[in-house]
Coordinates of C-alpha atoms in Angstrom, one line a residue:
M1 CA 70.1 -38.0 12.9
K2 CA 71.0 -34.4 13.8
S3 CA 71.6 -33.5 10.2
F4 CA 68.2 -35.1 9.2
L5 CA 66.4 -33.1 11.9
I6 CA 68.0 -29.9 10.7
L7 CA 67.1 -30.8 7.1
K8 CA 63.5 -31.6 8.1
F9 CA 63.2 -28.4 10.1
T10 CA 64.6 -26.4 7.2
L11 CA 62.1 -28.0 4.8
L12 CA 59.2 -27.3 7.1
L13 CA 60.3 -23.7 7.6
F14 CA 60.6 -23.4 3.8
I15 CA 57.1 -24.7 3.3
K16 CA 55.7 -22.5 6.1
V17 CA 57.5 -19.4 4.6
S18 CA 56.3 -20.3 1.1
F19 CA 52.7 -20.5 2.3
A20 CA 53.0 -17.4 4.3
Q21 CA 54.4 -15.5 1.3
N22 CA 51.3 -16.5 -0.7
G23 CA 49.0 -15.8 2.2
Y24 CA 48.2 -19.5 2.9
V25 CA 48.2 -21.2 6.3
Q26 CA 47.0 -24.7 7.2
K27 CA 44.2 -24.7 9.8
T28 CA 41.8 -27.4 11.0
F29 CA 38.1 -26.8 10.7
Q30 CA 34.9 -28.8 10.9
L31 CA 33.0 -27.3 8.1
P32 CA 29.3 -27.4 7.4
M33 CA 27.9 -30.8 6.5
S34 CA 31.2 -32.5 7.5
N35 CA 31.4 -35.3 10.0
E36 CA 34.9 -34.5 11.2
A37 CA 37.5 -31.7 11.5
K38 CA 40.0 -31.7 8.7
P39 CA 43.1 -29.6 7.8
Y40 CA 42.6 -27.1 4.9
F41 CA 44.9 -24.6 3.3
V42 CA 43.2 -21.2 3.8
K43 CA 44.2 -17.7 3.0
L44 CA 44.4 -15.1 5.8
V45 CA 42.8 -11.9 4.5
G46 CA 42.5 -9.3 7.2
T47 CA 41.1 -11.3 10.1
D48 CA 39.3 -13.9 7.9
Y49 CA 40.4 -17.3 6.8
L50 CA 39.2 -17.9 3.3
L51 CA 38.9 -21.3 1.8
N52 CA 38.9 -21.7 -2.0
G53 CA 39.1 -18.0 -2.7
D54 CA 35.8 -16.7 -1.2
I55 CA 34.5 -18.9 1.6
V56 CA 34.9 -17.6 5.1
V57 CA 35.6 -20.6 7.4
G58 CA 36.9 -18.7 10.5
N59 CA 38.8 -15.7 11.7
T60 CA 41.7 -14.9 14.0
L61 CA 39.3 -13.5 16.7
Q62 CA 37.7 -16.9 17.3
H63 CA 38.8 -19.3 20.0
T64 CA 36.8 -22.2 18.7
R65 CA 36.1 -23.7 15.4
L66 CA 33.4 -21.9 13.4
Y67 CA 31.4 -25.0 12.7
Q68 CA 30.7 -27.8 15.1
T69 CA 28.1 -30.0 13.5
S70 CA 27.6 -32.2 10.4
D71 CA 23.8 -31.6 10.3
R72 CA 23.0 -30.0 6.9
N73 CA 19.7 -28.6 8.2
S74 CA 21.4 -26.5 10.9
F75 CA 23.0 -24.4 8.1
I76 CA 19.8 -23.9 6.1
W77 CA 17.8 -20.9 7.1
P78 CA 14.5 -21.9 8.8
K79 CA 11.1 -21.7 7.1
G80 CA 10.0 -18.3 6.1
N81 CA 12.0 -15.1 5.6
V82 CA 15.8 -14.7 5.4
P83 CA 16.6 -11.1 6.6
V84 CA 19.2 -9.3 4.6
E85 CA 20.6 -5.8 5.2
I86 CA 22.3 -3.8 2.4
D87 CA 25.0 -1.7 4.0
E88 CA 24.7 2.0 3.7
N89 CA 27.9 2.3 1.8
I90 CA 26.3 0.3 -1.0
Q91 CA 23.2 2.4 -1.0
Q92 CA 25.4 5.4 -1.5
T93 CA 26.7 4.0 -4.8
S94 CA 23.2 4.1 -6.5
S95 CA 24.2 7.0 -8.8
V96 CA 27.5 5.4 -10.0
K97 CA 26.6 3.2 -13.0
D98 CA 28.7 0.6 -14.8
K99 CA 28.7 -0.1 -18.6
S100 CA 25.4 -1.9 -18.2
N101 CA 24.0 1.3 -16.6
M102 CA 23.6 -0.4 -13.2
S103 CA 25.1 0.6 -9.9
L104 CA 26.4 -1.8 -7.3
Y105 CA 23.1 -1.2 -5.4
D106 CA 21.2 -2.2 -8.6
H107 CA 23.2 -5.4 -8.9
V108 CA 22.5 -6.3 -5.2
V109 CA 18.8 -5.8 -5.7
R110 CA 18.8 -7.8 -8.9
A111 CA 20.5 -10.7 -7.2
I112 CA 18.1 -10.7 -4.3
S113 CA 15.0 -10.3 -6.5
S114 CA 16.1 -13.2 -8.7
L115 CA 16.6 -15.5 -5.7
N116 CA 13.2 -14.5 -4.5
S117 CA 11.7 -16.0 -7.7
T118 CA 12.6 -19.4 -6.2
N119 CA 11.5 -20.9 -2.9
L120 CA 13.8 -18.4 -1.1
R121 CA 12.2 -15.6 0.8
I122 CA 14.7 -12.7 1.2
V123 CA 13.4 -9.6 3.0
R124 CA 14.8 -6.5 4.5
H125 CA 16.3 -6.9 7.9
T126 CA 14.5 -5.1 10.7
N127 CA 15.1 -6.4 14.2
E128 CA 15.8 -10.1 13.6
K129 CA 18.7 -11.6 15.6
D130 CA 20.0 -13.7 12.7
Y131 CA 20.6 -11.9 9.4
I132 CA 22.9 -11.4 6.5
R133 CA 24.6 -8.1 5.9
I134 CA 26.0 -7.2 2.5
K135 CA 29.0 -4.8 2.8
M136 CA 31.2 -3.0 0.3
V137 CA 35.0 -3.3 0.8
G138 CA 38.1 -2.3 -1.1
P139 CA 40.0 -4.8 -3.2
Q140 CA 42.8 -4.6 -0.6
D141 CA 40.4 -5.9 2.0
L142 CA 39.7 -9.1 0.0
G143 CA 43.0 -9.4 -1.8
Y144 CA 41.2 -9.3 -5.2
N145 CA 38.1 -7.9 -6.8
G146 CA 35.2 -10.1 -5.9
G147 CA 33.4 -11.2 -2.8
S148 CA 33.5 -13.5 0.3
S149 CA 30.9 -15.2 2.4
P150 CA 30.5 -18.0 5.0
V151 CA 28.5 -21.1 4.1
G152 CA 25.1 -21.5 5.6
K153 CA 23.4 -19.9 8.6
Q154 CA 25.8 -19.0 11.4
G155 CA 23.6 -17.2 13.8
G156 CA 23.7 -13.5 14.6
E157 CA 25.1 -11.1 12.0
Q158 CA 27.0 -12.7 9.1
V159 CA 28.7 -10.5 6.6
I160 CA 29.0 -10.9 2.8
K161 CA 31.8 -8.6 1.5
V162 CA 31.9 -7.4 -2.1
T163 CA 34.1 -4.9 -3.9
Y164 CA 32.6 -2.0 -5.7
D165 CA 32.8 -3.4 -9.3
V166 CA 31.1 -6.8 -8.9
T167 CA 28.1 -7.8 -10.9
S168 CA 24.8 -9.4 -9.9
R169 CA 26.3 -12.8 -10.6
V170 CA 29.0 -12.4 -8.0
I171 CA 26.5 -11.2 -5.4
A172 CA 24.1 -14.0 -6.1
H173 CA 27.0 -16.5 -5.9
E174 CA 28.0 -15.1 -2.4
L175 CA 24.4 -15.1 -1.3
L176 CA 24.1 -18.7 -2.2
H177 CA 27.1 -19.5 -0.1
S178 CA 25.4 -17.8 2.9
L179 CA 22.3 -19.8 2.1
G180 CA 24.1 -23.1 2.4
F181 CA 25.6 -23.9 -1.0
W182 CA 29.2 -24.9 -1.8
H183 CA 31.2 -24.6 -5.1
E184 CA 30.3 -27.0 -7.9
Q185 CA 33.9 -27.7 -9.1
S186 CA 34.9 -28.7 -5.5
R187 CA 32.3 -31.5 -5.1
Y188 CA 33.7 -34.8 -3.8
D189 CA 32.9 -36.4 -7.2
R190 CA 34.2 -33.6 -9.4
D191 CA 37.1 -35.8 -10.8
N192 CA 34.4 -37.8 -12.7
Y193 CA 33.3 -34.8 -14.6
I194 CA 36.2 -32.3 -14.9
V195 CA 40.0 -32.2 -15.2
I196 CA 42.0 -29.5 -13.5
D197 CA 45.3 -28.4 -15.0
T198 CA 47.2 -27.5 -11.9
S199 CA 50.3 -26.6 -13.9
N200 CA 48.4 -23.6 -15.4
I201 CA 47.2 -22.3 -12.0
E202 CA 49.0 -19.3 -10.6
E203 CA 51.0 -20.4 -7.5
K204 CA 49.2 -18.0 -5.3
N205 CA 45.9 -19.6 -6.2
R206 CA 46.9 -23.3 -6.2
H207 CA 44.7 -24.0 -3.1
N208 CA 41.5 -22.7 -4.5
F209 CA 40.5 -26.1 -5.8
Q210 CA 40.3 -28.1 -2.6
I211 CA 37.5 -30.6 -2.1
E212 CA 34.7 -29.1 0.0
P213 CA 32.2 -31.0 2.2
G214 CA 28.5 -31.4 1.7
T215 CA 26.2 -33.6 -0.3
P216 CA 25.3 -32.4 -3.8
L217 CA 21.6 -31.9 -4.5
G218 CA 21.7 -33.2 -8.0
E219 CA 23.9 -34.3 -11.0
Y220 CA 27.1 -32.4 -11.7
D221 CA 26.1 -29.0 -13.2
Y222 CA 28.6 -27.4 -15.6
K223 CA 26.3 -24.4 -16.0
S224 CA 26.0 -23.6 -12.3
I225 CA 26.5 -20.1 -11.0
M226 CA 28.6 -21.9 -8.3
H227 CA 31.1 -23.2 -10.9
Y228 CA 34.5 -21.6 -11.6
D229 CA 35.1 -20.3 -15.1
A230 CA 37.3 -22.5 -17.4
Y231 CA 40.1 -19.8 -17.3
G232 CA 39.8 -18.8 -13.7
F233 CA 43.2 -18.4 -12.0
A234 CA 45.1 -19.3 -15.2
K235 CA 48.8 -18.4 -15.6
D236 CA 48.3 -18.6 -19.4
P237 CA 45.0 -16.9 -20.2
E238 CA 44.9 -18.7 -23.6
K239 CA 44.8 -22.1 -21.9
P240 CA 41.9 -23.4 -19.8
V241 CA 42.4 -24.5 -16.2
I242 CA 39.3 -26.6 -16.2
R243 CA 38.1 -28.9 -19.0
C244 CA 35.2 -31.3 -19.3
K245 CA 35.5 -35.0 -18.8
N246 CA 33.2 -37.6 -20.3
G247 CA 34.6 -41.0 -19.6
N248 CA 38.0 -41.0 -21.2
T249 CA 37.2 -38.0 -23.4
I250 CA 38.6 -34.7 -22.4
S251 CA 37.3 -31.5 -24.1
D252 CA 37.3 -27.7 -23.8
C253 CA 33.9 -26.4 -22.6
K254 CA 32.2 -23.4 -21.1
F255 CA 31.1 -23.2 -17.5
G256 CA 28.5 -21.1 -15.8
P257 CA 24.9 -20.1 -16.6
G258 CA 25.7 -18.0 -19.7
P259 CA 23.6 -14.8 -19.9
Y260 CA 21.4 -15.9 -17.0
L261 CA 22.0 -15.7 -13.3
F262 CA 21.2 -19.3 -12.6
S263 CA 21.1 -22.6 -14.4
D264 CA 18.0 -24.8 -14.3
A265 CA 19.8 -27.1 -12.0
D266 CA 20.7 -24.2 -9.7
I267 CA 17.0 -23.3 -9.4
K268 CA 16.1 -27.0 -8.8
A269 CA 18.7 -27.3 -6.0
I270 CA 17.6 -24.1 -4.3
N271 CA 14.0 -25.2 -4.4
T272 CA 15.0 -28.6 -3.1
A273 CA 17.0 -27.2 -0.2
Y274 CA 14.2 -24.7 0.7
Y275 CA 11.3 -27.0 -0.2
F276 CA 9.4 -26.0 3.0
N277 CA 8.8 -22.5 1.6
A278 CA 7.0 -23.7 -1.5
G279 CA 3.6 -22.9 -0.1
L280 CA 4.5 -19.4 1.2
A281 CA 3.8 -16.1 -0.6
K282 CA 6.7 -14.8 -2.7
A283 CA 8.8 -12.1 -1.0
V284 CA 9.9 -8.8 -2.4
Y285 CA 12.9 -7.0 -1.0
R286 CA 11.5 -3.6 -0.1
E287 CA 14.6 -1.5 0.7
Y288 CA 14.5 0.1 -2.8
M289 CA 11.8 2.3 -4.4
V290 CA 9.8 0.6 -7.1
K291 CA 10.5 2.2 -10.5
P292 CA 7.4 3.9 -11.9
A293 CA 6.1 2.0 -15.0
G294 CA 5.6 4.9 -17.3
T295 CA 3.4 8.0 -17.1
A296 CA 0.7 7.7 -14.5
F297 CA -2.6 9.6 -14.3
Q298 CA -4.5 9.4 -11.0
N299 CA -8.2 8.7 -11.7
S300 CA -9.5 11.6 -9.7
T301 CA -11.4 14.8 -10.4
G302 CA -8.2 16.9 -10.5
N303 CA -6.7 14.8 -13.3
Q304 CA -9.7 14.1 -15.5
D305 CA -8.7 16.8 -18.0
R306 CA -5.3 15.1 -18.4
L307 CA -7.0 11.7 -19.0
T308 CA -9.4 13.3 -21.5
N309 CA -6.4 14.9 -23.3
V310 CA -4.9 11.4 -24.0
G311 CA -8.2 10.0 -25.1
V312 CA -9.1 8.1 -21.9
V313 CA -12.5 8.1 -20.3
P314 CA -12.3 8.5 -16.5
I315 CA -13.9 5.9 -14.4
T316 CA -16.9 7.0 -12.5
T317 CA -19.4 5.2 -10.2
G318 CA -21.2 2.4 -12.0
W319 CA -21.2 -1.2 -13.2
Y320 CA -18.3 -2.7 -15.1
K321 CA -16.9 -5.8 -16.6
I322 CA -13.1 -5.6 -15.8
K323 CA -10.7 -7.2 -18.3
V324 CA -7.1 -8.2 -17.7
N325 CA -5.2 -6.6 -20.5
Q326 CA -2.3 -9.1 -20.5
T327 CA -4.6 -12.2 -20.9
G328 CA -7.9 -11.0 -22.3
K329 CA -9.8 -12.7 -19.4
Y330 CA -12.1 -11.0 -16.9
L331 CA -12.3 -10.6 -13.2
A332 CA -14.7 -13.0 -11.5
I333 CA -15.5 -14.4 -8.0
E334 CA -14.5 -18.1 -8.0
G335 CA -17.3 -20.6 -8.3
I336 CA -20.1 -18.0 -8.1
S337 CA -19.5 -18.2 -4.4
M338 CA -21.6 -16.1 -2.0
D339 CA -19.2 -16.8 0.9
N340 CA -16.8 -14.5 2.6
G341 CA -13.2 -15.4 1.6
A342 CA -14.0 -16.5 -2.0
R343 CA -11.1 -15.6 -4.2
L344 CA -10.9 -13.1 -7.0
V345 CA -9.9 -15.0 -10.2
Q346 CA -9.8 -14.5 -13.9
W347 CA -12.2 -16.3 -16.3
D348 CA -13.7 -16.1 -19.8
F349 CA -16.5 -13.6 -19.5
V350 CA -19.9 -15.2 -18.6
D351 CA -23.0 -13.1 -18.4
Q352 CA -23.7 -13.7 -14.7
G353 CA -23.4 -11.7 -11.5
N354 CA -20.0 -13.0 -10.3
H355 CA -18.4 -11.4 -13.5
K356 CA -19.9 -7.9 -12.9
F357 CA -18.6 -5.4 -10.4
F358 CA -19.9 -2.2 -9.0
V359 CA -17.2 0.5 -8.8
Q360 CA -18.0 3.1 -6.2
E361 CA -16.2 6.5 -5.9
L362 CA -15.4 7.3 -2.3
G363 CA -13.6 10.6 -2.8
G364 CA -10.0 11.5 -2.5
G365 CA -9.1 9.1 -5.4
D366 CA -10.4 6.1 -3.5
Y367 CA -12.7 3.4 -4.9
Q368 CA -14.3 0.2 -3.7
L369 CA -15.4 -2.7 -5.9
S370 CA -18.1 -5.2 -5.1
A371 CA -19.6 -8.2 -6.9
L372 CA -23.1 -8.1 -8.3
H373 CA -24.1 -11.6 -7.3
S374 CA -23.0 -11.4 -3.6
N375 CA -22.9 -7.7 -2.8
K376 CA -19.5 -8.4 -1.1
Y377 CA -16.4 -6.2 -1.5
I378 CA -13.0 -6.9 -3.1
N379 CA -10.3 -6.6 -0.5
V380 CA -6.9 -7.9 0.6
A381 CA -7.3 -10.8 3.0
G382 CA -6.6 -10.0 6.7
Q383 CA -5.6 -6.4 5.9
S384 CA -2.2 -7.9 5.0
K385 CA 0.5 -5.6 3.5
A386 CA 2.7 -8.5 2.4
D387 CA 3.4 -9.1 -1.3
G388 CA 1.6 -12.2 -2.4
S389 CA -1.4 -11.7 -0.2
A390 CA -4.7 -13.1 -1.5
V391 CA -7.5 -10.9 -2.9
I392 CA -10.9 -12.1 -1.8
Q393 CA -14.5 -10.9 -1.4
W394 CA -15.9 -10.0 2.1
D395 CA -18.6 -8.1 3.8
W396 CA -18.0 -4.3 3.7
A397 CA -15.9 -2.8 6.4
N398 CA -14.6 0.8 6.6
Q399 CA -10.9 -0.3 6.3
D400 CA -8.2 0.6 3.8
N401 CA -7.8 -3.0 2.6
V402 CA -11.2 -2.6 1.0
K403 CA -10.2 0.7 -0.8
W404 CA -8.4 0.9 -4.1
K405 CA -6.6 3.6 -6.1
I406 CA -7.3 3.3 -9.9
I407 CA -4.4 4.8 -11.9
Y408 CA -4.1 5.1 -15.7
R409 CA -0.7 4.0 -17.1
A410 CA -0.2 5.9 -20.4
K411 CA 2.9 3.8 -21.0
N412 CA 3.8 0.6 -19.3
E413 CA 7.4 -0.6 -19.9
G414 CA 7.4 -4.2 -21.1
G415 CA 3.6 -4.4 -20.7
L416 CA 0.4 -2.8 -21.9
G417 CA -1.1 0.5 -21.1
G418 CA -4.3 0.6 -19.1
W419 CA -5.7 1.0 -15.6
E420 CA -3.6 -0.1 -12.6
I421 CA -5.5 -1.0 -9.4
K422 CA -3.5 -0.4 -6.2
N423 CA -4.7 -1.4 -2.7
K424 CA -4.8 1.7 -0.4
N425 CA -3.7 -0.4 2.6
S426 CA -0.5 -1.9 1.2
G427 CA 0.1 0.4 -1.8
S428 CA 0.7 -2.8 -3.9
P429 CA -0.9 -3.4 -7.3
L430 CA -3.5 -6.0 -8.0
C431 CA -2.1 -8.7 -10.3
L432 CA -2.4 -12.3 -11.2
N433 CA -0.3 -14.8 -9.3
N434 CA 1.2 -15.5 -12.8
M435 CA 0.9 -12.2 -14.7
F436 CA 0.7 -13.7 -18.1
S437 CA -1.2 -16.9 -17.4
K438 CA -4.2 -17.4 -19.6
N439 CA -5.7 -20.2 -17.5
N440 CA -9.2 -19.8 -16.2
G441 CA -9.1 -19.7 -12.4
E442 CA -5.7 -18.0 -12.1
F443 CA -6.1 -16.1 -8.8
F444 CA -5.2 -12.6 -7.9
I445 CA -2.8 -11.3 -5.3
V446 CA -1.2 -7.9 -4.5
K447 CA 2.5 -7.6 -5.3
N448 CA 4.9 -4.9 -6.3
P449 CA 6.9 -5.4 -9.6
V450 CA 10.1 -7.3 -9.1
Y451 CA 13.5 -6.0 -10.4
E452 CA 15.1 -8.8 -12.4
D453 CA 17.6 -9.1 -15.2
G454 CA 18.2 -5.4 -15.4
A455 CA 14.5 -4.3 -15.5
Y456 CA 11.3 -4.2 -13.5
E457 CA 8.5 -6.6 -14.5
P458 CA 5.6 -4.9 -16.0
V459 CA 2.5 -3.7 -14.1
Q460 CA -0.7 -5.7 -14.5
T461 CA -3.2 -3.4 -16.3
F462 CA -7.0 -3.6 -16.7
S463 CA -9.8 -2.3 -19.0
F464 CA -13.1 -1.1 -17.4
E465 CA -16.0 -1.9 -19.7
R466 CA -19.1 0.0 -18.6
I467 CA -22.3 -2.0 -18.4
T468 CA -25.3 0.2 -19.4
E469 CA -28.1 -2.3 -18.6
Q470 CA -30.5 -1.3 -15.8
Q471 CA -29.2 -2.7 -12.4
P472 CA -31.4 -4.6 -10.0
K473 CA -33.2 -2.7 -7.2
L474 CA -31.7 -5.2 -4.7
R475 CA -28.3 -3.6 -5.2
E476 CA -29.4 -0.2 -4.1
E477 CA -31.3 -1.5 -1.1
K478 CA -28.2 -3.4 0.0
L479 CA -26.0 -0.3 -0.3
Y480 CA -28.5 1.7 1.6
E481 CA -28.4 -0.8 4.5
K482 CA -24.6 -0.5 4.6
S483 CA -24.5 3.3 4.4
P484 CA -27.5 5.7 3.8
G485 CA -25.1 8.2 2.1
M486 CA -24.4 5.7 -0.7
L487 CA -28.0 5.5 -2.0
K488 CA -28.0 9.0 -3.4
Q489 CA -24.7 8.4 -5.1
V490 CA -25.9 5.2 -6.8
K491 CA -29.1 6.8 -8.1
K492 CA -27.2 9.9 -9.4
N493 CA -25.1 7.7 -11.7

């Protein structure tokens, strides 16, 4: 018996030393979406315990388990905005470009902007108590080049760590962990879809394939951004670690979304988990400067010579049809409505008052636009500065949300040259909710161009087609009632 106990002790000591040498320890955690605490092999990196390579499940500074509930919804961020802070040490890398001519900062912004094209609403952190912080660390701090993140909302500040040479895909992967998503190849049902060759996994990475908790939000997705590569952690880089399984048929295959950041199923899963945001305006992460879309000439007296030099007629006070260059449709007030709050939409031109607009110079490069049929003014609803805010008609008020800058874009990358219309209150351009939609009734919002897939989306541009027909006397009388100083300006033009 004594010899057996000595042998057992020696074996346990050997196992403990073996795990310690590879950085692994066995700890018990109740992980998000799990009904009970279970033992997992985790790697101790600094003060963090990492599960399956990059998931932070606890740290040496804690006295209690990190997670204490099985309720999935408690790890999903609540309706509305998810505050994210890009650490200053990442912002300082903006001038250091990789072979794709992008800095780490560019990659972070691309990942955030791409996620914002789904039901997610990621915004810059200000004073919110609960938020995500993305921080750059050295490879020695993670034990490899890559990233790490907890899964789901923890409360307070939660940190995503990335090394300096990661791409948008790694950052998006870690963000999805923080937003409540697990690895695809560690689903409870993964053995129905893949085969893992454990003999070809480096010993130090053997425990990166443990089953994780959670309920998948769809069918198994080989193309998910949350799926390991076929050759990840391979001892022999010529042989795959993961192969596809279809019944009794085993075959080599590729994993991940290919040239894209997300698979179709990724997007569906995100939109399902964050379904409650579907009706909210899209968010734009505003910690970066929006890249100018080509040469811009302000439509003001000081720049009229420059406009003339490039063959562009400056816009002066008068009546116009306003065409959307990307779609060929025209601005109109929805339903010929006379009511405050009626939306600005695009429509095939109809020769009626809700398709004609009076453009009034106010001085200092500011303009206001009003509809002929209603004498109401085009403005951003509620003086909102948020991207995605509705553009409507309303009675005139001397406020900046009623005032617009009209700027000529001599060259618009990825789009068409023409006039850009920017709201003075928010500084955001006027654009269709779907920039290239040719549907009658597509409504207008204000929104800055989004950085995605290595470039900024184009700016919506417009053509101002002057109407030379005599305008009704009623229009001048209405203007005079609003402001006596306007009557003289109308008659002069």
